[in-house]
mmCIF file of C-alpha atoms and ligand atoms in Angstrom:
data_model
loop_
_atom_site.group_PDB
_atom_site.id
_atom_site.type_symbol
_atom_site.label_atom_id
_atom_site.label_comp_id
_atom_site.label_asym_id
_atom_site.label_seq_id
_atom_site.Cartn_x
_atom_site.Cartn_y
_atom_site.Cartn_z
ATOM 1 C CA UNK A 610 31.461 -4.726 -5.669
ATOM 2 C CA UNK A 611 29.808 -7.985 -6.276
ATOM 3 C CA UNK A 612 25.764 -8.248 -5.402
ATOM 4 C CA UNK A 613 24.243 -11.533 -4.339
ATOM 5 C CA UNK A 614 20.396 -11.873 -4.881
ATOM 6 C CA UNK A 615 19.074 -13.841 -1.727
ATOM 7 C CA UNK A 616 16.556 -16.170 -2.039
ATOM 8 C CA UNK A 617 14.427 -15.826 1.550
ATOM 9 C CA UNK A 618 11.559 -18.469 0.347
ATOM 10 C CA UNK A 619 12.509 -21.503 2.671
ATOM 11 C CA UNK A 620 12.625 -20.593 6.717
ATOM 12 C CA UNK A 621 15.940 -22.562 7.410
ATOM 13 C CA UNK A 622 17.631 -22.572 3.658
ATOM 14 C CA UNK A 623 18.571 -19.272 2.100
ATOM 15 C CA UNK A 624 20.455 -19.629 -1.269
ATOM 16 C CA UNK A 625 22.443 -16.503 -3.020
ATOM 17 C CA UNK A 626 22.740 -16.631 -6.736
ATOM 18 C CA UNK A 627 25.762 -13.960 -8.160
ATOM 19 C CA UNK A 628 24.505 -11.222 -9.938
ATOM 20 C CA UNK A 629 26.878 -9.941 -12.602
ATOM 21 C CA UNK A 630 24.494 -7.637 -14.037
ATOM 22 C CA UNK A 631 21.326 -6.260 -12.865
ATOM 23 C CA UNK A 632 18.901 -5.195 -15.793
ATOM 24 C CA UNK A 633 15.874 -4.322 -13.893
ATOM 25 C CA UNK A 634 14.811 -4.245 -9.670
ATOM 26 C CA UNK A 635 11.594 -2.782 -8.993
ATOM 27 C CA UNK A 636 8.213 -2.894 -7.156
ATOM 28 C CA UNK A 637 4.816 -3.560 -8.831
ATOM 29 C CA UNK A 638 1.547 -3.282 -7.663
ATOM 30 C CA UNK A 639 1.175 -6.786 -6.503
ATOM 31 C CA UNK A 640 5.097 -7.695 -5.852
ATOM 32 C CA UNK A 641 9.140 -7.147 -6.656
ATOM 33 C CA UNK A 642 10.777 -8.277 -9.310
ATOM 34 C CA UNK A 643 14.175 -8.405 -10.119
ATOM 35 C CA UNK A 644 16.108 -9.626 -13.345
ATOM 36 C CA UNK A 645 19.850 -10.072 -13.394
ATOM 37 C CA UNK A 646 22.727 -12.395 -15.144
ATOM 38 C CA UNK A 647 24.662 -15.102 -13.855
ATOM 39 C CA UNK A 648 27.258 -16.746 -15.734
ATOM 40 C CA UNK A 649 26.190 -20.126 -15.306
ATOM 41 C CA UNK A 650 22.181 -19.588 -14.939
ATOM 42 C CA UNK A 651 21.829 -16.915 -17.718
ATOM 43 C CA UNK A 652 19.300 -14.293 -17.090
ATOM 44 C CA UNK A 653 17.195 -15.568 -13.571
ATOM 45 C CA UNK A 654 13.747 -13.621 -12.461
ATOM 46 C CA UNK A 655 13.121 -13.190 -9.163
ATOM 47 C CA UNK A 656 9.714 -12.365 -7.512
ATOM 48 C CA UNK A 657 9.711 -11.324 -3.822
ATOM 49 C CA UNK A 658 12.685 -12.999 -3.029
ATOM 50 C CA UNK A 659 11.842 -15.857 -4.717
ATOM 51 C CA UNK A 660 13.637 -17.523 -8.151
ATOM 52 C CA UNK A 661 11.415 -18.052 -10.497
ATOM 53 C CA UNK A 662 12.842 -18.684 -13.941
ATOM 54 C CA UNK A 663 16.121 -18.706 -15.071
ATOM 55 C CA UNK A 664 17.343 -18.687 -19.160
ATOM 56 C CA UNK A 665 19.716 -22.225 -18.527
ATOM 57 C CA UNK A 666 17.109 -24.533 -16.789
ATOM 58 C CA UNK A 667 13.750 -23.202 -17.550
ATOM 59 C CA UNK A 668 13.191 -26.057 -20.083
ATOM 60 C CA UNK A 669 12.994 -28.790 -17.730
ATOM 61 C CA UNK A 670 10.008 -26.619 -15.612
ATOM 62 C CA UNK A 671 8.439 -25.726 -18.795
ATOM 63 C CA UNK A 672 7.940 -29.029 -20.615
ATOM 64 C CA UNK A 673 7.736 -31.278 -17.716
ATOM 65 C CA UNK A 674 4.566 -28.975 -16.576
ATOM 66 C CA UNK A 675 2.860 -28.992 -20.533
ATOM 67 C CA UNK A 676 3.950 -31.761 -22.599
ATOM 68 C CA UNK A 677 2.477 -34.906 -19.669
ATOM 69 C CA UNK A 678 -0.647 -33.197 -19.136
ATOM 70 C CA UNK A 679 -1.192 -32.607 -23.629
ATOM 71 C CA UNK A 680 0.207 -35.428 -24.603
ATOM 72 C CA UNK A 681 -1.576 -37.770 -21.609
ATOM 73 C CA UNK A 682 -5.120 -36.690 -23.075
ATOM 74 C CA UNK A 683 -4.201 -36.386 -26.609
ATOM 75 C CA UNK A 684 -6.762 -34.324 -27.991
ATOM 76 C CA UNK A 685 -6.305 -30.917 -26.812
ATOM 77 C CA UNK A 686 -7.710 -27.756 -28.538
ATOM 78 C CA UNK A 687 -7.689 -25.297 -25.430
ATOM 79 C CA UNK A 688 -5.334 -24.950 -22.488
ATOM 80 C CA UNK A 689 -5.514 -22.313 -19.961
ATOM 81 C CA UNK A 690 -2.697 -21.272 -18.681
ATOM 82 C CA UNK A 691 -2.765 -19.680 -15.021
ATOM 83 C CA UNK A 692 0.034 -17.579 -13.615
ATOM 84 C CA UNK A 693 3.150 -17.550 -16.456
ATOM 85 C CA UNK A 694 3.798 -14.284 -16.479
ATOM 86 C CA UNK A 695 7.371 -15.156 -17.792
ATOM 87 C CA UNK A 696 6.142 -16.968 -20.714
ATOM 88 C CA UNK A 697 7.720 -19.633 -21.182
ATOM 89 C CA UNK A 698 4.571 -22.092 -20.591
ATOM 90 C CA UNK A 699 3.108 -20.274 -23.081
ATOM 91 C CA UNK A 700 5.905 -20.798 -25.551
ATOM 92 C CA UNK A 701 5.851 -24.405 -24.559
ATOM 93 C CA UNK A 702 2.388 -24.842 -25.267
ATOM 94 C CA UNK A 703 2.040 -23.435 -28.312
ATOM 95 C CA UNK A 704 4.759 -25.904 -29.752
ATOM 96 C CA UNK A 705 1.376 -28.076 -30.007
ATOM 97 C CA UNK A 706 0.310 -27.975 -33.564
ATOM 98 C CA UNK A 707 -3.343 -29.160 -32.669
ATOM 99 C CA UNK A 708 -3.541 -26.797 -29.345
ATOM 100 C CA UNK A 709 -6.071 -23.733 -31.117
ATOM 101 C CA UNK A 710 -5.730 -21.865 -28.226
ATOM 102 C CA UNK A 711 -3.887 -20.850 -25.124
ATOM 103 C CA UNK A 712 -5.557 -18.140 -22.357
ATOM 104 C CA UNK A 713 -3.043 -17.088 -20.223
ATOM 105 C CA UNK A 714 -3.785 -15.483 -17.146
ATOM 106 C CA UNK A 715 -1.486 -13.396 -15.037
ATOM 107 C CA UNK A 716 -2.265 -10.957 -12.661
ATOM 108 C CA UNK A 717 0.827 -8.620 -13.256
ATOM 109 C CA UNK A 718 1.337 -7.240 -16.038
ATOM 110 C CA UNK A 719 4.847 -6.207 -15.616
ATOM 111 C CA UNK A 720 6.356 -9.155 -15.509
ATOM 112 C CA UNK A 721 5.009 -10.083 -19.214
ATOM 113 C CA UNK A 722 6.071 -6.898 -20.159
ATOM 114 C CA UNK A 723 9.771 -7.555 -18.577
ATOM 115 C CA UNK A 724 10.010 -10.666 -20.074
ATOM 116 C CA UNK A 725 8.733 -9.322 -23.971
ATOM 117 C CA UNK A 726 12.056 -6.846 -22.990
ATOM 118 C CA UNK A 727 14.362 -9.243 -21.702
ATOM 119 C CA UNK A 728 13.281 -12.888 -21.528
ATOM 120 C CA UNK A 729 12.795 -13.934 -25.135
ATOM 121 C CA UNK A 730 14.860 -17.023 -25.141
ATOM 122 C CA UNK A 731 12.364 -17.916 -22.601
ATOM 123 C CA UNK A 732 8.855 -16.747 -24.290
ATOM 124 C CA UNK A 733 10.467 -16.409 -27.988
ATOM 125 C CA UNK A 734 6.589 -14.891 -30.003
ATOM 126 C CA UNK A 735 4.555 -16.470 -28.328
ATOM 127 C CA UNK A 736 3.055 -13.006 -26.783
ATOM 128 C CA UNK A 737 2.266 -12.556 -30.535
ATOM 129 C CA UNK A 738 1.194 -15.820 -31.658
ATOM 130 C CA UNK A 739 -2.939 -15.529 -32.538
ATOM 131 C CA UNK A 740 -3.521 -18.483 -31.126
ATOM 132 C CA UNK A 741 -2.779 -16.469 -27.447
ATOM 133 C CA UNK A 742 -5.060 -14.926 -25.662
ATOM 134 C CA UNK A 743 -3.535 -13.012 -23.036
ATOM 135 C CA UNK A 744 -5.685 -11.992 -19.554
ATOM 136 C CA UNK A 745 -4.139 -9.502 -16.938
ATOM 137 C CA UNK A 746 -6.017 -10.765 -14.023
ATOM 138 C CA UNK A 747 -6.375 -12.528 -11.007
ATOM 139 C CA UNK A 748 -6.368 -15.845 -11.580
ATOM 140 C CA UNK A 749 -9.239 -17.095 -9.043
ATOM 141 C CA UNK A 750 -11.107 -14.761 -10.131
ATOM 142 C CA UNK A 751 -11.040 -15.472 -13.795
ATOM 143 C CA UNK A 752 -11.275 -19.220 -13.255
ATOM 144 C CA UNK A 753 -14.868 -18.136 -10.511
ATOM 145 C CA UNK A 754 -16.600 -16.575 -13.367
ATOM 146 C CA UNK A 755 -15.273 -17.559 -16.681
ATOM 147 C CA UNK A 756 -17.595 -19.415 -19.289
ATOM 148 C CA UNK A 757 -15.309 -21.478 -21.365
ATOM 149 C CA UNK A 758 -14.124 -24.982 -20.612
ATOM 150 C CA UNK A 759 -10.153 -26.301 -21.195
ATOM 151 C CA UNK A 760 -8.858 -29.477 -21.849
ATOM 152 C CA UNK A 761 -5.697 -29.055 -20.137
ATOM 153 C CA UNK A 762 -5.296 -26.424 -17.510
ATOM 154 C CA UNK A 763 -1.557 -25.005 -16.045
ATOM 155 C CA UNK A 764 -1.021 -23.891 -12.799
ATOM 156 C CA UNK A 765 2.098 -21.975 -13.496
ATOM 157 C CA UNK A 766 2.235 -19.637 -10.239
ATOM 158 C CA UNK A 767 4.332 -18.320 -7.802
ATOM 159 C CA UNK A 768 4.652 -20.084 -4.509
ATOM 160 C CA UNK A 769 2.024 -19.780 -1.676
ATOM 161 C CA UNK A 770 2.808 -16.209 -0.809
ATOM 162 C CA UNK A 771 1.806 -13.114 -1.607
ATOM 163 C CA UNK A 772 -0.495 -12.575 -4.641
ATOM 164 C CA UNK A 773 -0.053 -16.831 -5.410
ATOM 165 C CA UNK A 774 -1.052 -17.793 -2.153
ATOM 166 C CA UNK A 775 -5.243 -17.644 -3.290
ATOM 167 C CA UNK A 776 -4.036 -19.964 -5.951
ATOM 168 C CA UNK A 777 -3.501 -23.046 -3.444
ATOM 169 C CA UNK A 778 -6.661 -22.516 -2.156
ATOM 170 C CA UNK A 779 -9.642 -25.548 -2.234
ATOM 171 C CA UNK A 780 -12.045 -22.618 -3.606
ATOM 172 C CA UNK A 781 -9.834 -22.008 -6.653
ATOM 173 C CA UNK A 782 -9.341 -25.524 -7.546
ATOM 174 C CA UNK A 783 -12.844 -26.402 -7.632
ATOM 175 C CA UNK A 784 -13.448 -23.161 -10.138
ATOM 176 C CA UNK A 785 -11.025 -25.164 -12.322
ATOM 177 C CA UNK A 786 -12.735 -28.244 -11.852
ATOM 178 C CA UNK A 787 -15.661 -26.343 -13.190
ATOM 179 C CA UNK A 788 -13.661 -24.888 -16.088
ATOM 180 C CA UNK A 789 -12.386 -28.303 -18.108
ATOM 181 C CA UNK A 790 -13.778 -30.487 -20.317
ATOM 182 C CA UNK A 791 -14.792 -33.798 -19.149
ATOM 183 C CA UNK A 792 -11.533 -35.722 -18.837
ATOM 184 C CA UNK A 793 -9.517 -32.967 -18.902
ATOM 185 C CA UNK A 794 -6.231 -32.543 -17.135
ATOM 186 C CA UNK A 795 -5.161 -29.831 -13.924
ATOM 187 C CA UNK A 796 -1.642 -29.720 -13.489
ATOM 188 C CA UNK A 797 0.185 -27.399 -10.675
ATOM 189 C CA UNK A 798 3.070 -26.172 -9.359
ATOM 190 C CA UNK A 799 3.088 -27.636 -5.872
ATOM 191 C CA UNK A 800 6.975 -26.882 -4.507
ATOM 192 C CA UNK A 801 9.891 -29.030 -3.327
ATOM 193 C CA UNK A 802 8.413 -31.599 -1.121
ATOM 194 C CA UNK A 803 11.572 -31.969 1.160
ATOM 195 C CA UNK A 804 11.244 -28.420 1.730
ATOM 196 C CA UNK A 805 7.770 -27.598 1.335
ATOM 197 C CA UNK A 806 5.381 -30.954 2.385
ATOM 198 C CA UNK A 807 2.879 -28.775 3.647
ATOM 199 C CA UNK A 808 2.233 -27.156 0.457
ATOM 200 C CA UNK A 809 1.897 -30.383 -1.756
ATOM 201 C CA UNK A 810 -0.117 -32.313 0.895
ATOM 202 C CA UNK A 811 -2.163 -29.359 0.886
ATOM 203 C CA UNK A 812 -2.708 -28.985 -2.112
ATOM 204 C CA UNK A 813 -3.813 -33.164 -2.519
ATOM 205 C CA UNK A 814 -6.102 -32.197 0.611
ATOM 206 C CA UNK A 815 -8.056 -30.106 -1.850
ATOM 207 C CA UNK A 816 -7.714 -31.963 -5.377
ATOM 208 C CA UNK A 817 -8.462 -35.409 -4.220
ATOM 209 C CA UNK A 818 -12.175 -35.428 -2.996
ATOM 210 C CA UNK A 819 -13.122 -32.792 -6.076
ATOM 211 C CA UNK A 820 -11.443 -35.712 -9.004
ATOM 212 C CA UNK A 821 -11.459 -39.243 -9.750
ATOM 213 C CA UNK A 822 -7.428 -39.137 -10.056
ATOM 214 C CA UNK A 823 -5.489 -36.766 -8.180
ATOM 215 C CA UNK A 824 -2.094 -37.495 -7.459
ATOM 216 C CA UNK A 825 1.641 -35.995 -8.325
ATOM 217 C CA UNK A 826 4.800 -36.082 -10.505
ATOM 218 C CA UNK A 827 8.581 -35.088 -10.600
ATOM 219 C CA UNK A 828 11.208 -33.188 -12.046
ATOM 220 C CA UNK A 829 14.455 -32.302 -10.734
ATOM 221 C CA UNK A 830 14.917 -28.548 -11.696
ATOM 222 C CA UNK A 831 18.431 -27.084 -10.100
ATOM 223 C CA UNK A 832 17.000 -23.261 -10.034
ATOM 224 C CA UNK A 833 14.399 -24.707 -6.979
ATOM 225 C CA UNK A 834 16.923 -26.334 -4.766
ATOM 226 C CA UNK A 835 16.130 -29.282 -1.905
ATOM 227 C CA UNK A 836 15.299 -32.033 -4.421
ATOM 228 C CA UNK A 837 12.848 -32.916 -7.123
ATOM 229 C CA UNK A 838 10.171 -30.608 -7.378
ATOM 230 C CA UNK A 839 6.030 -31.764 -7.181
ATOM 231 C CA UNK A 840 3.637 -31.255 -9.899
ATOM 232 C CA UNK A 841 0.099 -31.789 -8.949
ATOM 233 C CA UNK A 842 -2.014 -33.572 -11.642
ATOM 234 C CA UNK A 843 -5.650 -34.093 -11.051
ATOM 235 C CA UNK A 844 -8.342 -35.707 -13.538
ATOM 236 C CA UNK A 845 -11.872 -37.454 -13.488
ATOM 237 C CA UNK A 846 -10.225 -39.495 -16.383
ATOM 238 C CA UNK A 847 -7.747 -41.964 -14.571
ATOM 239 C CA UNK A 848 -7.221 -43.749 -17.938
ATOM 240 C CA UNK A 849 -4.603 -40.795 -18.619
ATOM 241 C CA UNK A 850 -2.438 -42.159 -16.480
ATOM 242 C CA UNK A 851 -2.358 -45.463 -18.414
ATOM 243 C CA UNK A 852 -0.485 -44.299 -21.441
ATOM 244 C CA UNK A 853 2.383 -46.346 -23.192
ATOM 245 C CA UNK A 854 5.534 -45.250 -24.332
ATOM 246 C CA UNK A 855 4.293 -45.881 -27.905
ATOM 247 C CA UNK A 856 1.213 -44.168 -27.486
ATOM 248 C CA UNK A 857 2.917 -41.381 -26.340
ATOM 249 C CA UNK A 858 6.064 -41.185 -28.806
ATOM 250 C CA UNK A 859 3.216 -41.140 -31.331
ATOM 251 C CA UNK A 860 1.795 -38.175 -30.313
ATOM 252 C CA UNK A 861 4.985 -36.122 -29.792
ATOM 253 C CA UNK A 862 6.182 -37.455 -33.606
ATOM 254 C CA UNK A 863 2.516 -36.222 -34.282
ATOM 255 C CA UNK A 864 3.325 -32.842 -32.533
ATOM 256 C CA UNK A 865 6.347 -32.333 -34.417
ATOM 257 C CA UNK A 866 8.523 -31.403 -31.187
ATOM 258 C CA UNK A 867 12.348 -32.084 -29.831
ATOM 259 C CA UNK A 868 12.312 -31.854 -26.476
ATOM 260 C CA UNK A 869 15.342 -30.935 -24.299
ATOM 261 C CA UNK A 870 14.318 -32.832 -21.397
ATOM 262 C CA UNK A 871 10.954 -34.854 -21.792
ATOM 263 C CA UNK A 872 10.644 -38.290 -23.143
ATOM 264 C CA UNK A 873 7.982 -40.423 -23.205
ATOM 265 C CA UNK A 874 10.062 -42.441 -21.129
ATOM 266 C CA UNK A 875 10.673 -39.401 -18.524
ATOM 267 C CA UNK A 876 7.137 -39.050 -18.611
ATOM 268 C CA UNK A 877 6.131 -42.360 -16.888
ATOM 269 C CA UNK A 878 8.972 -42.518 -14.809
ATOM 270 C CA UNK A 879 8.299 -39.082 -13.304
ATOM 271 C CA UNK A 880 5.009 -40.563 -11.813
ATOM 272 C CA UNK A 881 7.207 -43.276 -9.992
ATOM 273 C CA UNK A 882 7.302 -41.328 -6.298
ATOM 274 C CA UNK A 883 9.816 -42.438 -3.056
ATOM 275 C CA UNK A 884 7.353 -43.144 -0.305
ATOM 276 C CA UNK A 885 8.385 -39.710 1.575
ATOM 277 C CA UNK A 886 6.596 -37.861 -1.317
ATOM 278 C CA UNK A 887 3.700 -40.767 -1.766
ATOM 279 C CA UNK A 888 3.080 -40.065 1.978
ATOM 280 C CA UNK A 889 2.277 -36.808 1.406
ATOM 281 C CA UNK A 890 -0.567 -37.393 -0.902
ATOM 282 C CA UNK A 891 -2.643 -38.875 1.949
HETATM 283 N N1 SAM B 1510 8.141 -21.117 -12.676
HETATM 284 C C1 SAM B 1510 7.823 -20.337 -11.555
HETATM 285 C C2 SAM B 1510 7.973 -21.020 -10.240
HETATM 286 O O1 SAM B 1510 7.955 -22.243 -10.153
HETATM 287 O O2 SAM B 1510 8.142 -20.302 -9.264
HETATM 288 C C3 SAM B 1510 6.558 -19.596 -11.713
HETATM 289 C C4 SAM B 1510 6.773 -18.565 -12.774
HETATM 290 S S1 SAM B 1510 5.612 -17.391 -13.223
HETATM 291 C C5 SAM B 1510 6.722 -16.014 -13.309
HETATM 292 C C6 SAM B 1510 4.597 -17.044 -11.832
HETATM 293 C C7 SAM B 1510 3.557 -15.981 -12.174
HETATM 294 O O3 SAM B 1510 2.409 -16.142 -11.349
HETATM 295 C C8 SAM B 1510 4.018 -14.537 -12.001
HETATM 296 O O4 SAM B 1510 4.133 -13.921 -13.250
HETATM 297 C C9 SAM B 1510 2.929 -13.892 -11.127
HETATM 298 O O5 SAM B 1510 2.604 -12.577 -11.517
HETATM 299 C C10 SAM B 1510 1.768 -14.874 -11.355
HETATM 300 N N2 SAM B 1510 0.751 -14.841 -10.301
HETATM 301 C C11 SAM B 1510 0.912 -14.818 -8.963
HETATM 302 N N3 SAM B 1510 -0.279 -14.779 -8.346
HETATM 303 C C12 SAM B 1510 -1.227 -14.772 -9.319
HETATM 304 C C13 SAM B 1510 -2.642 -14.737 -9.316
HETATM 305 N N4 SAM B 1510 -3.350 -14.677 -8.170
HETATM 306 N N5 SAM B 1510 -3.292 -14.755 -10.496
HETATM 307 C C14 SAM B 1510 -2.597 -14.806 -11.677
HETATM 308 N N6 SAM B 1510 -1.253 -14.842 -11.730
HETATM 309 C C15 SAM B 1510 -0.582 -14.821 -10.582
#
């Protein structure tokens, strides 16, 4: 018999993705996961119903949601990383020669541990890398009390459900306002607008009176179906968004990295938005 993993995320859109083999389906303290195969995804995660990384296309999430925000500012030592629990943020990050450290910050510990097991084309060493420092926690709270400040901080959660939905919140953003260094960089994981307007114009409700620069951009990931998805990005430093092309293919030549999807020419494009999405940023 042939199982079908149902995504239930969208009210009117429910997508099935084949599972040829399932390697784990279980219930945490905070949520289920499930990891299986597909022949043309590879191995795909799935938290409450919901995809969230798959082996194939995780590389256009992963670098389109670290390389704009690193190589926009330039001069980044620490990035906090928020959610990721798959790690592939994490290994993304730490492709940044000049990064010192990454703090990731996950509240279930059970999905890093699936994806040390089973997702290492996704988070290759970067568990063990010493530049990572790795937090089993609840994200708002770490960001409400923690003491050090980030230049570049990632939003990598789930959607705005279950134990992600405090990480939309106008509370939590502000504690990351509170945790970067001046001119740093929030970025976020805000949805598929076509689908899920609410949650980005949300989300600009909250980041635009709290920065100088809030705003959004785009990547087209096939895993999260119904269009280009929204990344939130939200600075007191608007000059970030005034980057060449030659500024930036200095930095990633600098960096030392080969990209499977980002170019410095992707980059500026992605910031280009049709005026459905601009309307949603208010
Ligand atoms: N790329 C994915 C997407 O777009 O759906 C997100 C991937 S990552 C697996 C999401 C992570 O957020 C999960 O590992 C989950 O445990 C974590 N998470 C959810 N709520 C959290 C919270 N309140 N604090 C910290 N991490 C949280």
């Amino acid at each position: 018999m042939t199982d079908w993993v149902e995504e239930t995320l969208h009210k009117d859109l429910h997508i099935k993705l084949k599972a040829d083999r399932v390697l784990f389906d279980s219930e945490s303290a905070h949520q289920r996961l499930v990891l299986f195969e597909n022949a043309t995804f590879g191995r795909v995660l799935a938290l409450d119903g919901v995809m969230q990384t798959t082996e194939k296309d995780e590389f256009i999430y992963h670098e389109m949601l670290s390389h704009p925000p690193i190589l926009a500012h330039g001069r980044v030592r620490k990035v906090l990383i928020v959610g990721g629990g798959d790690g592939g943020m994490l290994e993304e990050v730490l492709k940044h020669r000049r990064v010192e450290k990454v703090t990731m910050v996950d509240i279930d510990d059970t999905v890093i541990e699936l994806a040390k097991r089973h997702l290492r084309t996704i988070c290759g060493e970067a568990f063990e890398d010493p530049r990572t420092d790795l937090v089993v926690a609840d994200g708002i709270e770490f960001v409400a009390s923690c003491q050090e400040r980030y230049d570049v901080i990632i939003v990598d959660s789930t959607d705005p459900i279950g134990p992600g939905e405090a990480l939309f919140t106008a509370d939590f953003y502000e504690s990351c306002k509170t945790c970067l260094t001046p001119g740093g960089v929030l970025v976020t994981q805000n949805g598929v607008p076509f689908l899920q307007s609410g949650e980005l114009a949300a989300t600009m409700t909250c980041l635009r009176p709290l920065f100088a620069d809030a705003g959004c951009y785009l990547a087209t990931v096939p895993t999260y179906v119904g269009g280009p998805m929204a990344f939130g990005w939200a600075s007191d430093d608007p000059a970030l968004r005034q980057v060449t092309v030659e500024m930036l293919k200095d930095r990633l030549a600098e960096a030392g990295i080969e990209p499977c999807y980002y170019t410095p020419e992707v980059h500026l494009a992605a910031f280009a938005l049709p005026p459905y999405i601009a309307e949603l940023l208010g």
